[in-house]
């Protein structure tokens, strides 16, 4: 395992070509997790922020966590807790992680554990296990938990989280698209850490029971719950999410996904089988909306935007940006989704989406019209064909010309604006017929 690097960027580059974790299993990494982590790092100008942090030492995270753990928790020392000390260091050795780590136990009734990455190379990382786990879990289950937390350190996702929190402190407004990518990265990082937990124990059954104990806080043996019953229950709940009825919105994926992802990692007979199964599970994590209407709305936004933008035969950058901005609240990868719609039959997609939306919620007629008007206005140039398209669409969904005209005028909002309205005719001629200031009351 490579040493700590001063830059997360070096980590992203160095981990792309990882092939196998050991001779028998596949790499613990997930390609999408690395890709999204790199995208977030670049969006935050990570190399610049890291340099600032290294030079100014503005963060006191190390001191805070060190003081907290040393003052309120029990440090796992060989002389004091020899059995658990040996377990932790055996897991480190099995995962090939040779960086310094201090392990702690905190008196806490919540069934939880966490890791904190060191900010400098001369400080050890921190892994904490709450005391509640020791009365609930077997040694193999504890190995899974310890391996999971070490996995976060090996994967460097805790270091990326620190970078995110520095750029966007609590209560800061994070751009919508970045919010969804951060959440997806957190969820995928949990699946990677789960893989390290499995590699630490090699016992899939212990990993599964650990998940359910962490979720319920119950001693499964005392409750007489079998592993077969747990798996059957997990499959039922997984189907709920696979059938487009559930969304995984928390920083951790829902347990049905985690259990199946680990089952695939442990039992898949080929990389192709593993990737296919993981793609299906990750598709759940990619969902933002949780209803049929959400999907039809996203398809309408993309297809209607493309149709309007192409009406004057000159797609403006501002129009594309407006479409992507509108999709950002519904898709984690709005540009990719827009490209996929553009490669298909856009008009059919548009007609199908409009029909489904009106069937499910006719009250969205005005909203659909207003969206198309905003795309027209986004480049500040109104072509004659665009005006005709707006009126034709409005009429087709049952709006009167007065309603269409009202929606168009209200799209400007209230206040005074500098503006220039240009008509572009079919022959290519342009006529700027009004310029000046517009006051909308």
GROMACS .gro file of C-alpha atoms in nm:
model
  441
    1UNK     CA    1   0.000   0.000   0.000
    2UNK     CA    2   0.146   0.337  -0.094
    3UNK     CA    3   0.245   0.592   0.166
    4UNK     CA    4   0.044   0.899   0.248
    5UNK     CA    5   0.072   1.156  -0.027
    6UNK     CA    6   0.074   1.529   0.031
    7UNK     CA    7  -0.176   1.579  -0.246
    8UNK     CA    8  -0.507   1.411  -0.310
    9UNK     CA    9  -0.441   1.471  -0.680
   10UNK     CA   10  -0.144   1.232  -0.661
   11UNK     CA   11  -0.375   0.979  -0.499
   12UNK     CA   12  -0.634   1.006  -0.777
   13UNK     CA   13  -0.364   0.958  -1.041
   14UNK     CA   14  -0.194   0.676  -0.858
   15UNK     CA   15  -0.507   0.472  -0.795
   16UNK     CA   16  -0.658   0.470  -1.144
   17UNK     CA   17  -0.470   0.167  -1.265
   18UNK     CA   18  -0.512  -0.045  -0.953
   19UNK     CA   19  -0.585  -0.400  -1.069
   20UNK     CA   20  -0.627  -0.635  -0.773
   21UNK     CA   21  -0.637  -0.604  -0.395
   22UNK     CA   22  -0.488  -0.950  -0.360
   23UNK     CA   23  -0.435  -1.262  -0.567
   24UNK     CA   24  -0.790  -1.387  -0.529
   25UNK     CA   25  -1.023  -1.088  -0.532
   26UNK     CA   26  -1.091  -0.781  -0.737
   27UNK     CA   27  -0.974  -0.430  -0.657
   28UNK     CA   28  -1.156  -0.271  -0.364
   29UNK     CA   29  -1.184   0.054  -0.557
   30UNK     CA   30  -1.491   0.158  -0.758
   31UNK     CA   31  -1.409   0.349  -1.076
   32UNK     CA   32  -1.702   0.590  -1.054
   33UNK     CA   33  -1.605   0.683  -0.697
   34UNK     CA   34  -1.256   0.779  -0.814
   35UNK     CA   35  -1.390   0.972  -1.114
   36UNK     CA   36  -1.639   1.173  -0.908
   37UNK     CA   37  -1.381   1.234  -0.636
   38UNK     CA   38  -1.147   1.377  -0.897
   39UNK     CA   39  -1.425   1.594  -1.042
   40UNK     CA   40  -1.507   1.733  -0.697
   41UNK     CA   41  -1.138   1.792  -0.626
   42UNK     CA   42  -1.097   1.984  -0.951
   43UNK     CA   43  -1.418   2.184  -0.899
   44UNK     CA   44  -1.285   2.295  -0.558
   45UNK     CA   45  -0.943   2.379  -0.710
   46UNK     CA   46  -0.809   2.122  -0.468
   47UNK     CA   47  -0.439   2.168  -0.541
   48UNK     CA   48  -0.464   2.539  -0.456
   49UNK     CA   49  -0.669   2.478  -0.141
   50UNK     CA   50  -0.430   2.205  -0.023
   51UNK     CA   51  -0.134   2.437  -0.069
   52UNK     CA   52  -0.310   2.708   0.132
   53UNK     CA   53  -0.394   2.461   0.409
   54UNK     CA   54  -0.038   2.325   0.420
   55UNK     CA   55   0.120   2.672   0.434
   56UNK     CA   56  -0.117   2.844   0.674
   57UNK     CA   57  -0.215   2.550   0.895
   58UNK     CA   58  -0.553   2.719   0.936
   59UNK     CA   59  -0.721   2.394   1.041
   60UNK     CA   60  -0.692   2.273   1.401
   61UNK     CA   61  -0.869   1.947   1.328
   62UNK     CA   62  -0.578   1.729   1.443
   63UNK     CA   63  -0.551   1.910   1.775
   64UNK     CA   64  -0.928   1.897   1.829
   65UNK     CA   65  -0.963   1.526   1.762
   66UNK     CA   66  -0.643   1.433   1.945
   67UNK     CA   67  -0.753   1.627   2.253
   68UNK     CA   68  -1.104   1.485   2.239
   69UNK     CA   69  -0.991   1.124   2.206
   70UNK     CA   70  -0.707   1.146   2.459
   71UNK     CA   71  -0.929   1.323   2.710
   72UNK     CA   72  -1.257   1.133   2.678
   73UNK     CA   73  -1.180   0.792   2.525
   74UNK     CA   74  -0.969   0.487   2.599
   75UNK     CA   75  -0.664   0.442   2.375
   76UNK     CA   76  -0.610   0.086   2.258
   77UNK     CA   77  -0.265  -0.008   2.388
   78UNK     CA   78  -0.101  -0.351   2.384
   79UNK     CA   79  -0.049  -0.348   2.761
   80UNK     CA   80  -0.407  -0.240   2.831
   81UNK     CA   81  -0.630  -0.408   2.570
   82UNK     CA   82  -0.403  -0.672   2.423
   83UNK     CA   83  -0.668  -0.879   2.240
   84UNK     CA   84  -0.832  -0.586   2.060
   85UNK     CA   85  -0.489  -0.430   1.998
   86UNK     CA   86  -0.382  -0.748   1.820
   87UNK     CA   87  -0.709  -0.758   1.623
   88UNK     CA   88  -0.666  -0.399   1.500
   89UNK     CA   89  -0.305  -0.444   1.400
   90UNK     CA   90  -0.378  -0.776   1.233
   91UNK     CA   91  -0.642  -0.602   1.020
   92UNK     CA   92  -0.392  -0.328   0.932
   93UNK     CA   93  -0.139  -0.591   0.827
   94UNK     CA   94  -0.394  -0.786   0.623
   95UNK     CA   95  -0.497  -0.471   0.433
   96UNK     CA   96  -0.133  -0.373   0.377
   97UNK     CA   97  -0.179  -0.036   0.547
   98UNK     CA   98   0.146   0.069   0.712
   99UNK     CA   99   0.066   0.427   0.810
  100UNK     CA  100   0.040   0.511   1.179
  101UNK     CA  101  -0.307   0.472   1.332
  102UNK     CA  102  -0.422   0.527   1.690
  103UNK     CA  103  -0.726   0.321   1.787
  104UNK     CA  104  -0.969   0.438   2.055
  105UNK     CA  105  -1.278   0.311   2.232
  106UNK     CA  106  -1.538   0.565   2.341
  107UNK     CA  107  -1.806   0.496   2.600
  108UNK     CA  108  -2.112   0.549   2.384
  109UNK     CA  109  -2.436   0.351   2.359
  110UNK     CA  110  -2.478   0.430   1.987
  111UNK     CA  111  -2.373   0.149   1.755
  112UNK     CA  112  -2.114   0.336   1.551
  113UNK     CA  113  -1.749   0.384   1.458
  114UNK     CA  114  -1.555   0.651   1.268
  115UNK     CA  115  -1.213   0.741   1.132
  116UNK     CA  116  -1.029   1.072   1.111
  117UNK     CA  117  -0.746   1.122   0.863
  118UNK     CA  118  -0.433   1.292   0.997
  119UNK     CA  119  -0.358   1.633   0.847
  120UNK     CA  120   0.020   1.585   0.849
  121UNK     CA  121   0.246   1.288   0.789
  122UNK     CA  122   0.400   1.300   1.136
  123UNK     CA  123   0.062   1.250   1.304
  124UNK     CA  124  -0.122   0.916   1.324
  125UNK     CA  125  -0.472   0.870   1.189
  126UNK     CA  126  -0.756   0.804   1.433
  127UNK     CA  127  -1.005   0.516   1.434
  128UNK     CA  128  -1.272   0.514   1.706
  129UNK     CA  129  -1.503   0.227   1.799
  130UNK     CA  130  -1.797   0.297   2.028
  131UNK     CA  131  -1.820   0.068   2.331
  132UNK     CA  132  -2.170  -0.052   2.235
  133UNK     CA  133  -2.021  -0.262   1.955
  134UNK     CA  134  -1.824  -0.484   2.193
  135UNK     CA  135  -2.131  -0.624   2.364
  136UNK     CA  136  -2.300  -0.685   2.030
  137UNK     CA  137  -2.043  -0.810   1.781
  138UNK     CA  138  -1.826  -1.114   1.733
  139UNK     CA  139  -1.454  -1.083   1.660
  140UNK     CA  140  -1.513  -1.131   1.287
  141UNK     CA  141  -1.779  -0.859   1.290
  142UNK     CA  142  -1.540  -0.626   1.474
  143UNK     CA  143  -1.274  -0.702   1.213
  144UNK     CA  144  -1.522  -0.594   0.946
  145UNK     CA  145  -1.590  -0.265   1.131
  146UNK     CA  146  -1.219  -0.193   1.184
  147UNK     CA  147  -1.141  -0.284   0.823
  148UNK     CA  148  -1.422  -0.057   0.703
  149UNK     CA  149  -1.283   0.242   0.894
  150UNK     CA  150  -0.929   0.174   0.776
  151UNK     CA  151  -1.074   0.151   0.424
  152UNK     CA  152  -1.181   0.514   0.448
  153UNK     CA  153  -0.822   0.609   0.532
  154UNK     CA  154  -0.673   0.390   0.257
  155UNK     CA  155  -0.917   0.532   0.003
  156UNK     CA  156  -0.842   0.893   0.111
  157UNK     CA  157  -1.211   0.990   0.108
  158UNK     CA  158  -1.180   1.136   0.459
  159UNK     CA  159  -0.913   1.373   0.328
  160UNK     CA  160  -1.143   1.484   0.045
  161UNK     CA  161  -1.424   1.540   0.297
  162UNK     CA  162  -1.195   1.775   0.493
  163UNK     CA  163  -1.128   1.971   0.174
  164UNK     CA  164  -1.501   2.000   0.102
  165UNK     CA  165  -1.575   2.119   0.456
  166UNK     CA  166  -1.302   2.383   0.433
  167UNK     CA  167  -1.437   2.528   0.107
  168UNK     CA  168  -1.801   2.489   0.211
  169UNK     CA  169  -1.826   2.523   0.590
  170UNK     CA  170  -2.154   2.436   0.768
  171UNK     CA  171  -2.456   2.632   0.641
  172UNK     CA  172  -2.271   2.738   0.322
  173UNK     CA  173  -2.463   2.728  -0.003
  174UNK     CA  174  -2.321   2.445  -0.213
  175UNK     CA  175  -2.412   2.448  -0.587
  176UNK     CA  176  -2.691   2.198  -0.651
  177UNK     CA  177  -2.498   1.982  -0.898
  178UNK     CA  178  -2.200   1.966  -0.662
  179UNK     CA  179  -2.428   1.875  -0.370
  180UNK     CA  180  -2.550   1.566  -0.554
  181UNK     CA  181  -2.200   1.467  -0.662
  182UNK     CA  182  -2.071   1.501  -0.307
  183UNK     CA  183  -2.355   1.283  -0.179
  184UNK     CA  184  -2.295   1.021  -0.448
  185UNK     CA  185  -1.923   1.020  -0.374
  186UNK     CA  186  -1.992   0.970  -0.002
  187UNK     CA  187  -2.219   0.676  -0.078
  188UNK     CA  188  -1.976   0.510  -0.319
  189UNK     CA  189  -1.692   0.565  -0.070
  190UNK     CA  190  -1.895   0.368   0.187
  191UNK     CA  191  -1.923   0.078  -0.059
  192UNK     CA  192  -1.545   0.088  -0.111
  193UNK     CA  193  -1.487   0.089   0.266
  194UNK     CA  194  -1.723  -0.209   0.298
  195UNK     CA  195  -1.502  -0.399   0.055
  196UNK     CA  196  -1.200  -0.334   0.277
  197UNK     CA  197  -1.405  -0.456   0.572
  198UNK     CA  198  -1.475  -0.780   0.389
  199UNK     CA  199  -1.108  -0.820   0.295
  200UNK     CA  200  -1.021  -0.777   0.662
  201UNK     CA  201  -1.236  -1.072   0.772
  202UNK     CA  202  -1.302  -1.283   0.461
  203UNK     CA  203  -1.630  -1.388   0.625
  204UNK     CA  204  -1.928  -1.263   0.421
  205UNK     CA  205  -2.177  -1.388   0.680
  206UNK     CA  206  -2.008  -1.182   0.952
  207UNK     CA  207  -2.022  -0.874   0.728
  208UNK     CA  208  -2.396  -0.922   0.669
  209UNK     CA  209  -2.477  -0.973   1.037
  210UNK     CA  210  -2.262  -0.669   1.123
  211UNK     CA  211  -2.475  -0.456   0.886
  212UNK     CA  212  -2.797  -0.565   1.054
  213UNK     CA  213  -2.658  -0.517   1.404
  214UNK     CA  214  -2.541  -0.168   1.311
  215UNK     CA  215  -2.885  -0.092   1.167
  216UNK     CA  216  -3.098  -0.241   1.446
  217UNK     CA  217  -2.877  -0.250   1.754
  218UNK     CA  218  -3.009  -0.601   1.817
  219UNK     CA  219  -2.825  -0.915   1.916
  220UNK     CA  220  -2.943  -1.144   1.636
  221UNK     CA  221  -2.864  -1.464   1.825
  222UNK     CA  222  -3.075  -1.359   2.122
  223UNK     CA  223  -3.354  -1.262   1.882
  224UNK     CA  224  -3.318  -1.601   1.705
  225UNK     CA  225  -3.275  -1.442   1.361
  226UNK     CA  226  -3.106  -1.661   1.099
  227UNK     CA  227  -2.872  -1.543   0.825
  228UNK     CA  228  -3.110  -1.695   0.569
  229UNK     CA  229  -3.397  -1.483   0.701
  230UNK     CA  230  -3.177  -1.172   0.690
  231UNK     CA  231  -3.081  -1.232   0.327
  232UNK     CA  232  -3.442  -1.299   0.224
  233UNK     CA  233  -3.554  -0.977   0.396
  234UNK     CA  234  -3.271  -0.785   0.230
  235UNK     CA  235  -3.371  -0.912  -0.115
  236UNK     CA  236  -3.732  -0.800  -0.062
  237UNK     CA  237  -3.623  -0.453   0.041
  238UNK     CA  238  -3.370  -0.431  -0.242
  239UNK     CA  239  -3.647  -0.499  -0.495
  240UNK     CA  240  -3.835  -0.200  -0.356
  241UNK     CA  241  -3.543   0.026  -0.451
  242UNK     CA  242  -3.474  -0.145  -0.783
  243UNK     CA  243  -3.836  -0.097  -0.890
  244UNK     CA  244  -3.800   0.284  -0.881
  245UNK     CA  245  -3.989   0.323  -0.555
  246UNK     CA  246  -3.703   0.418  -0.325
  247UNK     CA  247  -3.423   0.675  -0.317
  248UNK     CA  248  -3.102   0.656  -0.115
  249UNK     CA  249  -3.060   1.016   0.004
  250UNK     CA  250  -2.834   0.981   0.310
  251UNK     CA  251  -2.454   0.996   0.314
  252UNK     CA  252  -2.452   0.615   0.355
  253UNK     CA  253  -2.625   0.387   0.102
  254UNK     CA  254  -2.927   0.201   0.236
  255UNK     CA  255  -2.844  -0.140   0.381
  256UNK     CA  256  -3.007  -0.346   0.102
  257UNK     CA  257  -2.762  -0.189  -0.143
  258UNK     CA  258  -2.463  -0.234   0.086
  259UNK     CA  259  -2.537  -0.600   0.154
  260UNK     CA  260  -2.589  -0.687  -0.212
  261UNK     CA  261  -2.283  -0.486  -0.321
  262UNK     CA  262  -2.066  -0.679  -0.078
  263UNK     CA  263  -2.226  -1.009  -0.179
  264UNK     CA  264  -2.134  -0.933  -0.542
  265UNK     CA  265  -1.777  -0.840  -0.447
  266UNK     CA  266  -1.735  -1.163  -0.251
  267UNK     CA  267  -1.904  -1.407  -0.488
  268UNK     CA  268  -1.890  -1.271  -0.846
  269UNK     CA  269  -1.722  -1.520  -1.078
  270UNK     CA  270  -1.587  -1.254  -1.313
  271UNK     CA  271  -1.515  -0.882  -1.330
  272UNK     CA  272  -1.793  -0.850  -1.588
  273UNK     CA  273  -2.045  -1.009  -1.350
  274UNK     CA  274  -1.931  -0.779  -1.069
  275UNK     CA  275  -1.952  -0.467  -1.286
  276UNK     CA  276  -2.297  -0.555  -1.420
  277UNK     CA  277  -2.436  -0.610  -1.073
  278UNK     CA  278  -2.276  -0.293  -0.939
  279UNK     CA  279  -2.411  -0.085  -1.228
  280UNK     CA  280  -2.764  -0.192  -1.131
  281UNK     CA  281  -2.707  -0.095  -0.768
  282UNK     CA  282  -2.538   0.234  -0.852
  283UNK     CA  283  -2.838   0.325  -1.070
  284UNK     CA  284  -3.036   0.349  -0.744
  285UNK     CA  285  -2.781   0.592  -0.602
  286UNK     CA  286  -2.803   0.803  -0.917
  287UNK     CA  287  -3.173   0.866  -0.863
  288UNK     CA  288  -3.272   1.204  -0.724
  289UNK     CA  289  -3.647   1.202  -0.781
  290UNK     CA  290  -3.849   0.908  -0.660
  291UNK     CA  291  -4.161   0.920  -0.879
  292UNK     CA  292  -4.258   0.844  -1.237
  293UNK     CA  293  -4.344   1.213  -1.279
  294UNK     CA  294  -3.987   1.316  -1.188
  295UNK     CA  295  -3.843   1.111  -1.473
  296UNK     CA  296  -4.094   1.240  -1.727
  297UNK     CA  297  -4.024   1.596  -1.612
  298UNK     CA  298  -3.650   1.551  -1.659
  299UNK     CA  299  -3.705   1.413  -2.009
  300UNK     CA  300  -3.935   1.706  -2.090
  301UNK     CA  301  -3.678   1.960  -1.965
  302UNK     CA  302  -3.405   1.808  -2.182
  303UNK     CA  303  -3.609   1.750  -2.499
  304UNK     CA  304  -3.808   2.076  -2.481
  305UNK     CA  305  -3.489   2.268  -2.420
  306UNK     CA  306  -3.322   2.110  -2.723
  307UNK     CA  307  -3.624   2.176  -2.947
  308UNK     CA  308  -3.651   2.541  -2.843
  309UNK     CA  309  -3.276   2.600  -2.868
  310UNK     CA  310  -3.268   2.455  -3.220
  311UNK     CA  311  -3.572   2.646  -3.346
  312UNK     CA  312  -3.365   2.943  -3.471
  313UNK     CA  313  -3.094   2.706  -3.607
  314UNK     CA  314  -2.841   2.863  -3.371
  315UNK     CA  315  -2.803   2.698  -3.032
  316UNK     CA  316  -2.667   2.958  -2.792
  317UNK     CA  317  -2.436   2.879  -2.503
  318UNK     CA  318  -2.681   3.052  -2.268
  319UNK     CA  319  -2.962   2.819  -2.381
  320UNK     CA  320  -2.758   2.508  -2.312
  321UNK     CA  321  -2.653   2.643  -1.972
  322UNK     CA  322  -3.019   2.711  -1.886
  323UNK     CA  323  -3.118   2.355  -1.979
  324UNK     CA  324  -2.836   2.204  -1.773
  325UNK     CA  325  -2.917   2.432  -1.480
  326UNK     CA  326  -3.279   2.317  -1.491
  327UNK     CA  327  -3.174   1.951  -1.505
  328UNK     CA  328  -2.926   1.992  -1.220
  329UNK     CA  329  -3.204   1.961  -0.965
  330UNK     CA  330  -3.311   1.626  -1.113
  331UNK     CA  331  -2.998   1.453  -1.242
  332UNK     CA  332  -2.652   1.409  -1.089
  333UNK     CA  333  -2.496   1.421  -1.436
  334UNK     CA  334  -2.720   1.671  -1.618
  335UNK     CA  335  -2.489   1.720  -1.917
  336UNK     CA  336  -2.458   1.346  -1.975
  337UNK     CA  337  -2.837   1.307  -1.954
  338UNK     CA  338  -2.887   1.592  -2.202
  339UNK     CA  339  -2.639   1.432  -2.444
  340UNK     CA  340  -2.824   1.099  -2.420
  341UNK     CA  341  -3.156   1.267  -2.502
  342UNK     CA  342  -2.994   1.455  -2.792
  343UNK     CA  343  -2.864   1.130  -2.941
  344UNK     CA  344  -3.216   0.980  -2.955
  345UNK     CA  345  -3.544   1.085  -3.112
  346UNK     CA  346  -3.585   1.421  -2.941
  347UNK     CA  347  -3.932   1.497  -3.079
  348UNK     CA  348  -4.069   1.156  -2.973
  349UNK     CA  349  -3.915   1.197  -2.628
  350UNK     CA  350  -4.075   1.541  -2.603
  351UNK     CA  351  -4.422   1.421  -2.712
  352UNK     CA  352  -4.410   1.118  -2.483
  353UNK     CA  353  -4.298   1.327  -2.185
  354UNK     CA  354  -4.565   1.594  -2.238
  355UNK     CA  355  -4.836   1.330  -2.273
  356UNK     CA  356  -4.730   1.149  -1.953
  357UNK     CA  357  -4.699   1.472  -1.753
  358UNK     CA  358  -5.046   1.589  -1.857
  359UNK     CA  359  -5.186   1.246  -1.776
  360UNK     CA  360  -5.033   1.243  -1.426
  361UNK     CA  361  -5.057   1.611  -1.336
  362UNK     CA  362  -5.240   1.845  -1.579
  363UNK     CA  363  -5.163   2.134  -1.343
  364UNK     CA  364  -4.808   2.142  -1.480
  365UNK     CA  365  -4.920   2.293  -1.813
  366UNK     CA  366  -4.829   2.648  -1.716
  367UNK     CA  367  -4.498   2.536  -1.569
  368UNK     CA  368  -4.399   2.356  -1.890
  369UNK     CA  369  -4.483   2.664  -2.098
  370UNK     CA  370  -4.290   2.894  -1.866
  371UNK     CA  371  -3.985   2.670  -1.888
  372UNK     CA  372  -3.986   2.688  -2.269
  373UNK     CA  373  -4.025   3.067  -2.252
  374UNK     CA  374  -3.722   3.092  -2.021
  375UNK     CA  375  -3.513   2.894  -2.272
  376UNK     CA  376  -3.621   3.135  -2.548
  377UNK     CA  377  -3.530   3.437  -2.335
  378UNK     CA  378  -3.200   3.297  -2.206
  379UNK     CA  379  -2.996   3.430  -2.501
  380UNK     CA  380  -3.187   3.764  -2.508
  381UNK     CA  381  -3.272   3.708  -2.876
  382UNK     CA  382  -3.626   3.611  -2.976
  383UNK     CA  383  -3.665   3.453  -3.317
  384UNK     CA  384  -3.998   3.458  -3.498
  385UNK     CA  385  -3.994   3.078  -3.512
  386UNK     CA  386  -3.947   3.063  -3.133
  387UNK     CA  387  -4.253   3.283  -3.076
  388UNK     CA  388  -4.459   3.059  -3.305
  389UNK     CA  389  -4.331   2.750  -3.125
  390UNK     CA  390  -4.433   2.892  -2.786
  391UNK     CA  391  -4.785   2.973  -2.906
  392UNK     CA  392  -4.827   2.641  -3.086
  393UNK     CA  393  -4.716   2.448  -2.779
  394UNK     CA  394  -4.936   2.654  -2.546
  395UNK     CA  395  -5.239   2.597  -2.768
  396UNK     CA  396  -5.164   2.224  -2.796
  397UNK     CA  397  -5.181   2.178  -2.420
  398UNK     CA  398  -5.506   2.372  -2.389
  399UNK     CA  399  -5.391   2.723  -2.295
  400UNK     CA  400  -5.555   3.031  -2.445
  401UNK     CA  401  -5.357   3.297  -2.628
  402UNK     CA  402  -5.419   3.537  -2.338
  403UNK     CA  403  -5.273   3.282  -2.095
  404UNK     CA  404  -4.973   3.233  -2.323
  405UNK     CA  405  -4.916   3.608  -2.359
  406UNK     CA  406  -4.945   3.655  -1.981
  407UNK     CA  407  -4.694   3.378  -1.915
  408UNK     CA  408  -4.452   3.530  -2.166
  409UNK     CA  409  -4.468   3.878  -2.015
  410UNK     CA  410  -4.441   3.753  -1.657
  411UNK     CA  411  -4.122   3.562  -1.745
  412UNK     CA  412  -3.938   3.896  -1.737
  413UNK     CA  413  -4.017   3.938  -1.367
  414UNK     CA  414  -4.051   4.276  -1.198
  415UNK     CA  415  -3.818   4.578  -1.219
  416UNK     CA  416  -3.624   4.773  -1.480
  417UNK     CA  417  -3.404   4.598  -1.736
  418UNK     CA  418  -3.172   4.695  -2.018
  419UNK     CA  419  -3.282   4.497  -2.317
  420UNK     CA  420  -3.263   4.451  -2.689
  421UNK     CA  421  -3.521   4.238  -2.870
  422UNK     CA  422  -3.424   4.104  -3.209
  423UNK     CA  423  -3.636   3.911  -3.452
  424UNK     CA  424  -3.453   3.660  -3.672
  425UNK     CA  425  -3.642   3.577  -3.991
  426UNK     CA  426  -3.639   3.253  -4.187
  427UNK     CA  427  -3.413   3.407  -4.455
  428UNK     CA  428  -3.152   3.489  -4.191
  429UNK     CA  429  -3.217   3.862  -4.178
  430UNK     CA  430  -3.224   4.023  -3.833
  431UNK     CA  431  -3.426   4.318  -3.716
  432UNK     CA  432  -3.356   4.477  -3.380
  433UNK     CA  433  -3.675   4.667  -3.337
  434UNK     CA  434  -3.672   4.773  -2.971
  435UNK     CA  435  -3.386   4.870  -2.740
  436UNK     CA  436  -3.379   5.059  -2.415
  437UNK     CA  437  -3.512   4.996  -2.068
  438UNK     CA  438  -3.809   4.778  -1.983
  439UNK     CA  439  -4.010   4.837  -1.666
  440UNK     CA  440  -4.231   4.549  -1.564
  441UNK     CA  441  -4.491   4.627  -1.298
   0.00000   0.00000   0.00000
